[in-house]
Structure formats: structure tokens, C-alpha cells
């Protein structure tokens, strides 16, 4: 099946931010576009707003004046649904209420031709459920654009339970013809992005609730250790606490309250207080003029140890630390003698500095221990989190801080929590992606593409899994599962069967 031809009409129902953005995309791609909104006058207002955006594109040199004139001539507001009768594609972007969407599409079925493709831009409702009221649900598909639609390239093409393959193919090819990057998704709560991204927010909120660190420190660690463009708390403030929590709650309910998706009480209280983020002037952070800046906890400068002992092998990406330590001019003695059950760095005072494996540092049988967090690339990372156990002395902590500072890293010392910040966030995202792939939600390639383009992740989950090792991810989650024992961290069957714990395939 090929894309819908550029000369054929695309109708957009709902003229809010998303509806206008989708209409602009179709318009610039060469389609006649009809705008409809149930509120009288809204469609005409939206057409004017889109026209002004086209003017700005001309001013920026991204659109020729003649193209703008032609596009504006193709944009027509509609005052009633029957005016959409000649549409080859209708995309809905109305309020996220199942009944409202079902009622709209039932009315559209009586208006449009039998070959018209019907699509919803829903981000939280079941495509199958929306199509459930239709006589011909086979021509119904999800086309989930990301905001702002003219700028963000990703489109999730979602097949409901009754969607015909030809309808999904047409939607996919049409999105590609519009210059977008489409990915295919089954109809599952959250589709690809909103399902797999939940741990990015959820683990940050849980760490905050556990008093591991403050929001500014958690944000800084995830940005500077892992390469995320924004930390979870600042991103929640940008999205809106109410919107972010509603998506989390929808996915949680959609998965029958699976503990892996449990919402946060701390975020609920923020929503109840009306502190919704940037749009209200305050959320996790205060956006009022003159408000104090967000300063992460950063350790004061400490002297670097003159020498350390590296017990080999250091796990996963941490293996790069030996080379970095030597480059910093610190003497490294290697010890491969038996007795160390995991690779670690012995500090001059005798404390162990080890990559988090899900166990807390406190109570470690090998003596005073300080856990350090995962970085996907220790050479590129500019900040590292450390979690000292109760047995570690202040001097032990200073030695650990000084070591990482000598490598050019800022250091955030946080409370001793299992899995720290980056490690458990990355591990959960990898596991969610593996589970989604195994359940046929999307291909591995489409999942990686969706997470890079939809939420600007520095890499795809399967790329991270290959980088740190699936066995390492499994071990971390299995340990967290025993630490918390509430079902939240239990590794998925998909991840479990991809590794060989205890020397045998599960």
C-alpha cells in the first residue's frame, strides 16, 4: 500500500495545539486540509494561527513565499462534519475521553467515503476501544504525533486489535511521506514511548521519596552521568505534573495496577496542591522571578589518593576507570588474587569502591564500602554519584570523592540506596524495552528509534543493554527485587531468558 497522495484532502478534527500542528504538517506536505472543531469559530481561529506560523517559516527562510501562499489557499476551516466528506484521511485530536472520541468517529462514519482512513492521535486511550463503536474498525488506526508536531519527527503508528494491515501500512507510508519517522506499535497502554519511559520518571520519584537525594541532584546525575538532555524533575515540570501523572496513572490502570507502573504519592500531592510546573510557576522547582537557582549537591574539592589497588575485573563500563585513573597520574596496582567476589577499587584507607550491583553499601561483608553509580561512558561523564555505607569513614569518602575529581568529574554524594540513580533507571528502561519487544509491541529497532526521537534519549534501550551487558542488567534487577520484594523490580521473562544466570538458561 502506498501513501495517500498529496493532492487528496486531509481533515483534522480538534484545533488545539496538537490539531494545529498536525494540520500544518499535512498542509506543508501538499494536502488540502480541512479543519473542524465543535466550538463555533475555533476552526477559523486555528486556520489564522497556522497561517501566522507559515509566515514565520517564510521569515526564517524555511518556506518560499509562493509555497506559503499555496498552502494557505489549501487550508479551509469547516463549520460542520459533512464538509469533511471528501477526506481521504481524518485525524482526530480532541479531548482524551473515550466516549467523546467514539461519538465523533461514529458520526464521521456516516459522512466520509468507504475508503477514508480514520485515525486518532490519542496518547493514553486504547485504539481498539475507540474503534469499538465503529461498523468498520478495520480502517481505524492510531497516529500518535509528538508535541510540537511540526518539529518532532516521531509518529507512532498504532494498530488496534481490529485494524487491517493495509490501513496501518497506508498510515505508515503517509507519515513517512510527510517527512516523519514512523514506527509501528501494537495497541498496548502507553504504546512504545509512554510505556517504556515510565521508569525515567518513576525511579526519580521513588529516589526522592526514599530521601536518596533532592530533585536538583537527581536531575544533574542523570544529565551529566548518562547524557539525558533534561532530568526527570525538570522534564515533569515542563510537561506539566498533571499531564505526566495522568499518563502514568493511565498506563498503570491499563496494566491492571501492575506494581512496575505504580504512580508516585509525592507527585500526587504536587498535583493536588496545584503546583503543576512551568505553567503554574512552580512545580518541583520555583519559576518565579528571583527564585533561587537549582543547585545539585556537589562535593567540595578533596585531595586525590596517590595510589589505588584495582581488583579485576571491573564490571561493564567501569572497566574504563583503570585507564582514566592512570591517565590522571594516580598509581594503579592490579590485584587478581582470589577473595574479591566482584571487581573493585581499594582506596588507601582500605575501603572498597565498587560499581553498584543493587546491594546497599551498608553491611557489605568485605568491610567499609562505597558504591559508585553507573555511567554509560565514564570518559564522557562529567558527574558521578557515590553512596557510602555506614561503615565508611569520612576519610574513606574524601578519598573516593578525590579520586573521581582527579578524573575531571563532579561528585554527588547521596544516601545509601540500592541501585543508586543511573543504574536502576537504565536497568528498568532496558527491561521495559525487552518486555515490550517480547510481547510484540514493537520491534527492537522501532523501540530504539522511538526512544531516541520521542523523548530525546541519548541512545536506545537495546543499545544500552549491549553496552553494559544484559547479564549485568539482570543481576542488578534481581538484586533490587530481593531488596524491595514488592514486584516492582523483578526482571521480565524476556530479559531473564536472554541471559544465563548460574550458568544455565532460565
Coordinates of C-alpha atoms in Angstrom, one line a residue:
X1 CA 0.0 0.0 0.0
X2 CA 1.3 3.5 -0.8
X3 CA 0.9 6.8 1.0
X4 CA -2.2 8.9 0.5
X5 CA -1.5 11.2 -2.5
X6 CA -0.5 14.8 -1.7
X7 CA -3.5 16.2 -3.7
X8 CA -6.1 14.4 -1.6
X9 CA -7.8 16.1 1.4
X10 CA -6.7 15.5 5.0
X11 CA -9.2 16.6 7.7
X12 CA -8.2 17.4 11.2
X13 CA -10.8 17.4 14.0
X14 CA -9.8 19.3 17.1
X15 CA -7.9 22.6 16.7
X16 CA -5.9 22.8 19.9
X17 CA -2.1 22.7 19.9
X18 CA -1.8 19.2 18.6
X19 CA -4.5 19.6 16.0
X20 CA -3.0 22.7 14.6
X21 CA 0.4 21.1 14.5
X22 CA -0.8 18.0 12.6
X23 CA -2.7 20.2 10.2
X24 CA 0.4 22.2 9.5
X25 CA 2.4 19.1 8.8
X26 CA -0.2 17.8 6.3
X27 CA -0.5 21.2 4.7
X28 CA 3.2 21.7 4.1
X29 CA 3.3 18.1 2.6
X30 CA 0.9 19.4 -0.1
X31 CA -2.5 18.3 1.1
X32 CA -5.7 20.3 1.1
X33 CA -6.5 20.5 4.8
X34 CA -9.9 20.9 6.4
X35 CA -10.1 22.0 10.0
X36 CA -13.1 21.2 12.2
X37 CA -13.9 22.0 15.8
X38 CA -17.1 21.5 17.7
X39 CA -16.8 25.0 19.2
X40 CA -18.0 27.6 16.6
X41 CA -15.3 29.9 15.3
X42 CA -12.4 27.8 16.6
X43 CA -11.5 26.3 13.2
X44 CA -11.3 29.7 11.6
X45 CA -9.1 30.9 14.5
X46 CA -6.9 27.9 14.1
X47 CA -6.5 28.5 10.4
X48 CA -5.4 32.0 11.1
X49 CA -2.9 30.8 13.7
X50 CA -1.5 28.2 11.3
X51 CA -1.2 30.9 8.6
X52 CA 0.9 33.0 11.0
X53 CA 3.2 30.1 11.6
X54 CA 3.7 29.7 7.9
X55 CA 4.6 33.4 7.7
X56 CA 7.3 32.8 10.4
X57 CA 8.7 29.9 8.3
X58 CA 9.0 32.2 5.4
X59 CA 10.7 34.8 7.6
X60 CA 13.2 32.1 8.7
X61 CA 13.8 31.0 5.1
X62 CA 12.3 27.6 5.6
X63 CA 9.4 28.1 3.2
X64 CA 9.2 30.0 0.0
X65 CA 6.6 32.8 -0.3
X66 CA 4.9 31.0 -3.2
X67 CA 4.7 27.8 -1.1
X68 CA 3.2 29.7 1.7
X69 CA 0.5 31.3 -0.5
X70 CA -0.3 27.9 -2.0
X71 CA -0.5 26.3 1.4
X72 CA -2.8 29.0 2.9
X73 CA -5.1 28.6 -0.1
X74 CA -5.4 24.8 0.6
X75 CA -6.3 25.4 4.3
X76 CA -10.1 25.6 4.8
X77 CA -12.0 25.7 8.1
X78 CA -15.2 23.7 8.2
X79 CA -18.3 24.5 10.2
X80 CA -19.9 21.1 10.1
X81 CA -18.8 17.5 9.8
X82 CA -20.4 16.9 6.4
X83 CA -17.9 19.3 4.9
X84 CA -15.3 16.6 5.5
X85 CA -17.0 14.2 3.2
X86 CA -14.2 14.2 0.6
X87 CA -11.4 13.5 3.0
X88 CA -9.0 10.6 2.3
X89 CA -7.8 10.8 5.9
X90 CA -9.3 12.2 9.1
X91 CA -7.1 12.6 12.1
X92 CA -8.8 13.3 15.5
X93 CA -7.1 15.4 18.2
X94 CA -10.0 16.1 20.6
X95 CA -10.2 15.7 24.4
X96 CA -8.8 12.5 25.8
X97 CA -12.2 11.0 26.7
X98 CA -13.2 7.6 25.2
X99 CA -16.9 8.5 24.9
X100 CA -16.2 11.8 23.1
X101 CA -13.9 10.1 20.6
X102 CA -16.3 7.2 20.0
X103 CA -19.2 9.6 19.3
X104 CA -17.1 11.6 16.9
X105 CA -15.9 8.6 14.8
X106 CA -19.4 7.1 14.8
X107 CA -20.6 10.4 13.3
X108 CA -17.7 10.5 10.8
X109 CA -18.5 7.0 9.6
X110 CA -21.8 8.4 8.2
X111 CA -20.0 11.3 6.5
X112 CA -16.8 10.1 4.9
X113 CA -16.3 7.7 2.0
X114 CA -15.8 3.9 2.5
X115 CA -12.1 4.2 1.6
X116 CA -11.3 7.1 4.0
X117 CA -8.7 6.2 6.6
X118 CA -9.7 7.2 10.2
X119 CA -7.0 8.0 12.8
X120 CA -6.8 9.1 16.4
X121 CA -3.9 11.0 17.9
X122 CA -4.6 9.6 21.4
X123 CA -1.6 9.1 23.7
X124 CA -3.4 7.4 26.5
X125 CA -6.6 5.6 25.3
X126 CA -6.9 2.3 23.7
X127 CA -7.1 2.5 19.9
X128 CA -9.1 -0.7 20.0
X129 CA -11.6 0.8 22.4
X130 CA -12.0 4.0 20.4
X131 CA -12.7 1.9 17.2
X132 CA -15.0 -0.4 19.1
X133 CA -18.1 1.7 18.3
X134 CA -17.4 1.6 14.5
X135 CA -19.1 -0.5 11.9
X136 CA -15.8 -0.9 10.1
X137 CA -13.0 -0.8 12.7
X138 CA -10.5 -2.2 10.2
X139 CA -9.8 1.2 8.7
X140 CA -9.1 2.7 12.0
X141 CA -5.5 3.4 13.3
X142 CA -3.6 5.4 15.8
X143 CA -1.3 8.1 14.5
X144 CA 0.4 9.5 17.6
X145 CA 2.3 12.6 16.9
X146 CA 4.6 14.2 19.5
X147 CA 4.3 17.9 20.5
X148 CA 5.2 20.1 18.7
X149 CA 4.1 18.1 15.7
X150 CA 5.8 20.2 13.0
X151 CA 9.2 19.9 14.8
X152 CA 9.4 16.4 16.3
X153 CA 10.0 13.6 13.8
X154 CA 8.4 10.6 15.6
X155 CA 5.0 9.2 14.8
X156 CA 3.8 6.0 16.5
X157 CA 1.5 4.1 14.0
X158 CA -0.7 2.0 16.3
X159 CA -2.7 -0.9 15.1
X160 CA -5.7 -1.7 17.2
X161 CA -7.0 -5.3 17.6
X162 CA -9.2 -4.9 14.5
X163 CA -7.0 -2.7 12.4
X164 CA -6.4 -4.0 8.9
X165 CA -2.8 -4.4 7.8
X166 CA -3.4 -2.3 4.7
X167 CA -4.7 0.6 6.9
X168 CA -1.7 0.5 9.1
X169 CA 0.6 0.4 6.0
X170 CA -1.1 3.4 4.5
X171 CA -0.8 5.3 7.7
X172 CA 2.9 4.4 8.0
X173 CA 3.7 5.3 4.4
X174 CA 1.8 8.6 4.7
X175 CA 3.6 9.7 7.8
X176 CA 6.9 8.9 6.1
X177 CA 5.8 10.9 3.0
X178 CA 5.2 13.8 5.3
X179 CA 8.9 13.7 6.4
X180 CA 8.2 12.0 9.7
X181 CA 9.9 8.9 11.1
X182 CA 7.1 6.4 11.7
X183 CA 7.4 3.4 14.0
X184 CA 4.9 0.5 14.3
X185 CA 3.3 -0.3 17.6
X186 CA 0.7 -2.7 18.9
X187 CA -2.2 -1.3 20.9
X188 CA -0.8 -1.5 24.4
X189 CA -1.1 1.0 27.3
X190 CA 1.3 3.8 26.5
X191 CA 2.2 2.4 23.1
X192 CA 6.0 2.5 22.9
X193 CA 7.3 5.8 24.3
X194 CA 4.9 6.4 27.1
X195 CA 5.2 2.8 28.2
X196 CA 9.0 2.4 28.2
X197 CA 9.7 5.9 29.5
X198 CA 7.8 5.4 32.8
X199 CA 10.9 4.4 34.8
X200 CA 12.7 7.6 33.9
X201 CA 10.2 9.5 36.0
X202 CA 9.2 6.7 38.4
X203 CA 12.7 5.9 39.6
X204 CA 13.5 9.6 40.2
X205 CA 10.3 10.0 42.2
X206 CA 11.0 6.8 44.2
X207 CA 14.5 8.0 45.0
X208 CA 13.1 11.3 46.1
X209 CA 10.6 9.6 48.3
X210 CA 13.4 7.4 49.8
X211 CA 15.3 10.6 50.5
X212 CA 18.3 9.4 48.5
X213 CA 18.8 12.9 47.0
X214 CA 17.0 16.1 46.2
X215 CA 15.4 16.7 42.7
X216 CA 18.3 19.0 41.5
X217 CA 20.9 16.4 42.3
X218 CA 18.9 13.5 40.7
X219 CA 18.4 15.7 37.6
X220 CA 22.1 16.6 37.4
X221 CA 23.3 13.0 37.8
X222 CA 21.1 11.7 35.0
X223 CA 22.1 14.6 32.7
X224 CA 25.8 14.6 33.4
X225 CA 26.4 10.9 34.0
X226 CA 24.1 9.5 31.4
X227 CA 23.6 12.2 28.8
X228 CA 19.9 12.8 29.1
X229 CA 19.1 16.3 27.8
X230 CA 16.8 17.1 30.8
X231 CA 16.5 15.5 34.2
X232 CA 13.2 13.8 35.1
X233 CA 12.1 16.5 37.6
X234 CA 12.7 19.4 35.2
X235 CA 11.0 17.4 32.4
X236 CA 8.0 16.7 34.5
X237 CA 7.7 20.4 35.3
X238 CA 7.9 21.2 31.5
X239 CA 5.3 18.6 30.6
X240 CA 3.0 19.5 33.5
X241 CA 2.7 17.5 36.7
X242 CA -1.0 16.8 36.0
X243 CA -0.3 15.6 32.4
X244 CA 2.7 13.4 33.4
X245 CA 0.8 11.9 36.3
X246 CA -2.3 11.3 34.2
X247 CA -0.2 9.3 31.7
X248 CA 1.4 7.3 34.5
X249 CA -2.0 6.6 36.0
X250 CA -3.5 5.6 32.7
X251 CA -0.6 3.1 31.9
X252 CA -0.9 1.7 35.5
X253 CA -4.6 1.2 35.2
X254 CA -4.1 -0.2 31.7
X255 CA -1.8 -2.8 33.1
X256 CA -4.3 -3.7 35.9
X257 CA -2.2 -1.9 38.5
X258 CA 1.0 -3.8 37.9
X259 CA 3.5 -2.6 40.6
X260 CA 6.1 -1.8 37.9
X261 CA 3.9 1.2 36.9
X262 CA 2.8 2.4 40.3
X263 CA 2.3 6.1 40.4
X264 CA 4.0 8.4 43.0
X265 CA 2.3 9.7 46.1
X266 CA 4.8 12.7 46.1
X267 CA 3.7 13.6 42.6
X268 CA 0.0 13.2 43.5
X269 CA 0.5 15.7 46.4
X270 CA 2.1 18.2 44.0
X271 CA -0.9 17.9 41.6
X272 CA -3.4 18.2 44.5
X273 CA -1.6 21.4 45.6
X274 CA -1.9 22.9 42.1
X275 CA 1.9 23.0 41.7
X276 CA 1.9 21.8 38.1
X277 CA 5.3 23.1 36.9
X278 CA 6.2 25.8 34.5
X279 CA 2.6 26.6 33.5
X280 CA 1.7 27.5 37.1
X281 CA 5.1 29.0 38.0
X282 CA 6.0 26.3 40.5
X283 CA 6.4 22.5 40.5
X284 CA 9.4 20.7 41.7
X285 CA 11.2 23.9 41.0
X286 CA 10.2 27.6 41.6
X287 CA 10.0 29.6 38.3
X288 CA 9.2 33.0 39.9
X289 CA 11.4 35.9 39.0
X290 CA 14.2 36.0 41.5
X291 CA 13.7 32.4 42.8
X292 CA 16.9 30.7 43.9
X293 CA 18.5 28.5 41.3
X294 CA 18.5 24.7 41.3
X295 CA 21.9 23.7 42.7
X296 CA 22.7 20.0 42.9
X297 CA 24.7 18.7 45.8
X298 CA 28.3 18.7 44.7
X299 CA 31.1 17.6 47.0
X300 CA 33.8 20.1 47.9
X301 CA 37.3 19.5 46.4
X302 CA 39.2 16.7 48.1
X303 CA 42.8 15.6 47.5
X304 CA 43.3 12.7 45.2
X305 CA 44.8 9.5 46.5
X306 CA 48.4 8.9 45.4
X307 CA 47.7 5.2 44.6
X308 CA 44.9 2.7 44.5
X309 CA 44.6 -1.0 44.0
X310 CA 42.3 -2.3 41.3
X311 CA 40.8 -5.7 41.9
X312 CA 40.0 -7.1 38.5
X313 CA 37.8 -7.3 36.6
X314 CA 35.8 -4.1 37.0
X315 CA 32.2 -4.6 35.8
X316 CA 30.9 -3.5 32.4
X317 CA 31.6 0.2 31.5
X318 CA 33.5 0.6 34.8
X319 CA 36.4 -1.2 33.2
X320 CA 37.4 2.1 31.6
X321 CA 38.2 3.6 35.0
X322 CA 41.6 1.9 35.3
X323 CA 42.8 3.7 32.2
X324 CA 41.3 7.0 33.4
X325 CA 42.9 6.7 36.8
X326 CA 46.4 6.0 35.3
X327 CA 45.9 9.0 32.9
X328 CA 45.2 11.2 36.0
X329 CA 48.7 10.3 37.3
X330 CA 47.5 8.0 40.1
X331 CA 49.5 4.9 40.6
X332 CA 47.5 1.7 40.0
X333 CA 48.4 -1.6 41.4
X334 CA 46.5 -4.6 40.0
X335 CA 45.4 -7.5 42.1
X336 CA 43.9 -10.6 40.6
X337 CA 44.2 -12.6 43.8
X338 CA 41.1 -14.7 44.8
X339 CA 38.9 -13.3 47.6
X340 CA 37.2 -10.4 45.9
X341 CA 33.7 -11.5 44.7
X342 CA 33.5 -8.5 42.4
X343 CA 35.8 -6.1 40.7
X344 CA 36.5 -3.0 42.9
X345 CA 39.0 -0.3 43.6
X346 CA 40.7 -0.4 47.0
X347 CA 41.3 3.1 48.4
X348 CA 44.4 3.9 50.5
X349 CA 42.4 3.6 53.8
X350 CA 41.2 0.1 52.8
X351 CA 37.6 0.9 51.8
X352 CA 36.2 -0.7 48.7
X353 CA 34.9 1.5 45.9
X354 CA 32.6 -0.7 43.7
X355 CA 30.1 -0.2 40.9
X356 CA 26.5 -0.6 42.3
X357 CA 25.1 -4.0 41.8
X358 CA 21.8 -3.4 43.6
X359 CA 23.1 -4.2 47.1
X360 CA 23.4 -1.3 49.5
X361 CA 26.9 -0.4 50.6
X362 CA 26.0 -0.7 54.3
X363 CA 26.6 -4.1 55.8
X364 CA 28.9 -5.3 53.0
X365 CA 30.8 -8.4 54.3
X366 CA 34.1 -7.2 52.7
X367 CA 34.4 -4.2 55.0
X368 CA 33.8 -0.4 54.5
X369 CA 32.3 0.0 51.1
X370 CA 31.3 3.0 48.9
X371 CA 29.2 2.3 45.8
X372 CA 29.5 4.4 42.7
X373 CA 26.8 4.8 40.1
X374 CA 26.7 3.6 36.5
X375 CA 27.8 5.9 33.7
X376 CA 27.3 4.7 30.1
X377 CA 30.6 6.3 29.3
X378 CA 32.9 7.2 32.2
X379 CA 35.2 9.1 30.0
X380 CA 32.5 11.4 28.7
X381 CA 30.5 11.7 32.0
X382 CA 31.1 14.9 34.0
X383 CA 29.4 13.8 37.2
X384 CA 29.3 10.6 39.3
X385 CA 27.2 9.7 42.3
X386 CA 28.6 8.0 45.3
X387 CA 26.7 6.2 48.1
X388 CA 28.8 5.4 51.2
X389 CA 27.9 2.6 53.5
X390 CA 27.5 3.3 57.2
X391 CA 30.9 1.7 57.9
X392 CA 32.8 4.1 55.6
X393 CA 34.6 6.8 57.4
X394 CA 34.7 10.5 56.4
X395 CA 38.3 9.9 55.2
X396 CA 37.1 7.0 53.1
X397 CA 34.5 9.2 51.4
X398 CA 37.1 12.0 50.9
X399 CA 39.4 9.6 49.2
X400 CA 36.6 8.3 46.9
X401 CA 35.5 11.9 46.1
X402 CA 39.1 13.0 45.4
X403 CA 39.7 10.0 43.1
X404 CA 36.7 10.9 40.8
X405 CA 37.5 14.6 41.0
X406 CA 41.0 13.8 39.7
X407 CA 39.3 12.2 36.7
X408 CA 37.6 15.5 36.0
X409 CA 34.2 14.6 37.5
X410 CA 31.9 16.5 39.8
X411 CA 30.8 14.2 42.6
X412 CA 27.4 14.0 44.2
X413 CA 27.3 12.0 47.5
X414 CA 23.9 10.6 48.0
X415 CA 22.2 8.3 50.6
X416 CA 23.0 4.6 50.5
X417 CA 20.1 3.3 48.4
X418 CA 20.1 0.1 46.3
X419 CA 21.0 0.7 42.7
X420 CA 21.7 4.4 43.1
X421 CA 20.3 6.7 40.4
X422 CA 21.5 6.0 36.8
X423 CA 22.0 2.2 37.2
X424 CA 18.4 1.4 38.3
X425 CA 16.9 3.9 35.9
X426 CA 18.8 2.5 32.9
X427 CA 18.2 -1.1 34.0
X428 CA 14.4 -0.6 34.3
X429 CA 14.2 1.1 30.9
X430 CA 16.2 -1.8 29.3
X431 CA 13.9 -4.3 31.0
X432 CA 10.7 -2.5 29.9
X433 CA 12.0 -2.4 26.4
X434 CA 12.9 -6.1 26.4
X435 CA 9.4 -6.9 27.7
X436 CA 7.7 -4.8 25.1
X437 CA 9.7 -6.4 22.3
X438 CA 8.9 -9.9 23.5
X439 CA 5.2 -9.1 23.7
X440 CA 5.1 -7.9 20.1
X441 CA 4.5 -4.3 21.0
X442 CA 7.2 -3.2 18.5
X443 CA 10.5 -4.3 17.0
X444 CA 13.8 -3.7 18.8
X445 CA 14.8 -1.2 16.0
X446 CA 11.5 0.7 16.3
X447 CA 11.8 0.8 20.1
X448 CA 15.3 2.3 20.0
X449 CA 14.2 4.8 17.3
X450 CA 11.1 5.8 19.3
X451 CA 13.0 6.4 22.5
X452 CA 15.7 8.4 20.8
X453 CA 13.3 10.6 18.8
X454 CA 10.3 10.7 21.0
X455 CA 11.9 11.6 24.3
X456 CA 15.5 12.5 23.1
X457 CA 17.2 9.6 24.9
X458 CA 21.0 9.6 24.3
X459 CA 20.6 6.0 23.0
X460 CA 18.2 3.2 22.5
X461 CA 17.5 0.7 25.3
X462 CA 18.8 -2.3 23.3
X463 CA 22.0 -0.2 22.6
X464 CA 22.4 0.3 26.4
X465 CA 21.8 -3.4 27.0
X466 CA 24.6 -4.3 24.6
X467 CA 26.8 -1.6 26.2
X468 CA 26.5 -2.6 29.8
X469 CA 25.6 -6.3 29.3
X470 CA 22.2 -7.9 29.7
X471 CA 23.6 -10.2 32.4
X472 CA 24.7 -7.1 34.4
X473 CA 21.2 -5.6 34.0
X474 CA 19.5 -8.9 35.0
X475 CA 21.8 -9.2 38.1
X476 CA 21.0 -5.6 39.2
X477 CA 17.3 -6.1 38.8
X478 CA 17.3 -9.5 40.5
X479 CA 19.1 -8.0 43.5
X480 CA 16.8 -5.0 43.6
X481 CA 13.9 -7.4 43.5
X482 CA 15.1 -9.1 46.7
X483 CA 15.9 -5.8 48.3
X484 CA 12.4 -4.4 47.8
X485 CA 10.4 -7.6 47.4
X486 CA 7.3 -5.8 46.1
X487 CA 7.3 -7.0 42.4
X488 CA 8.5 -3.7 41.0
X489 CA 12.0 -4.8 40.1
X490 CA 11.6 -8.4 39.2
X491 CA 13.3 -8.9 35.8
X492 CA 10.9 -9.7 33.0
X493 CA 10.8 -13.2 31.5
X494 CA 12.1 -11.7 28.2
X495 CA 15.3 -10.4 29.9
X496 CA 15.7 -13.5 32.0
X497 CA 15.7 -15.9 29.1
X498 CA 18.3 -13.7 27.3
X499 CA 20.9 -14.4 29.9
X500 CA 22.4 -17.5 31.7
X501 CA 22.3 -16.8 35.4
X502 CA 24.1 -19.5 37.5
X503 CA 25.5 -21.0 34.3
X504 CA 22.2 -22.2 32.8
X505 CA 19.5 -20.8 30.7
X506 CA 16.4 -19.9 32.7

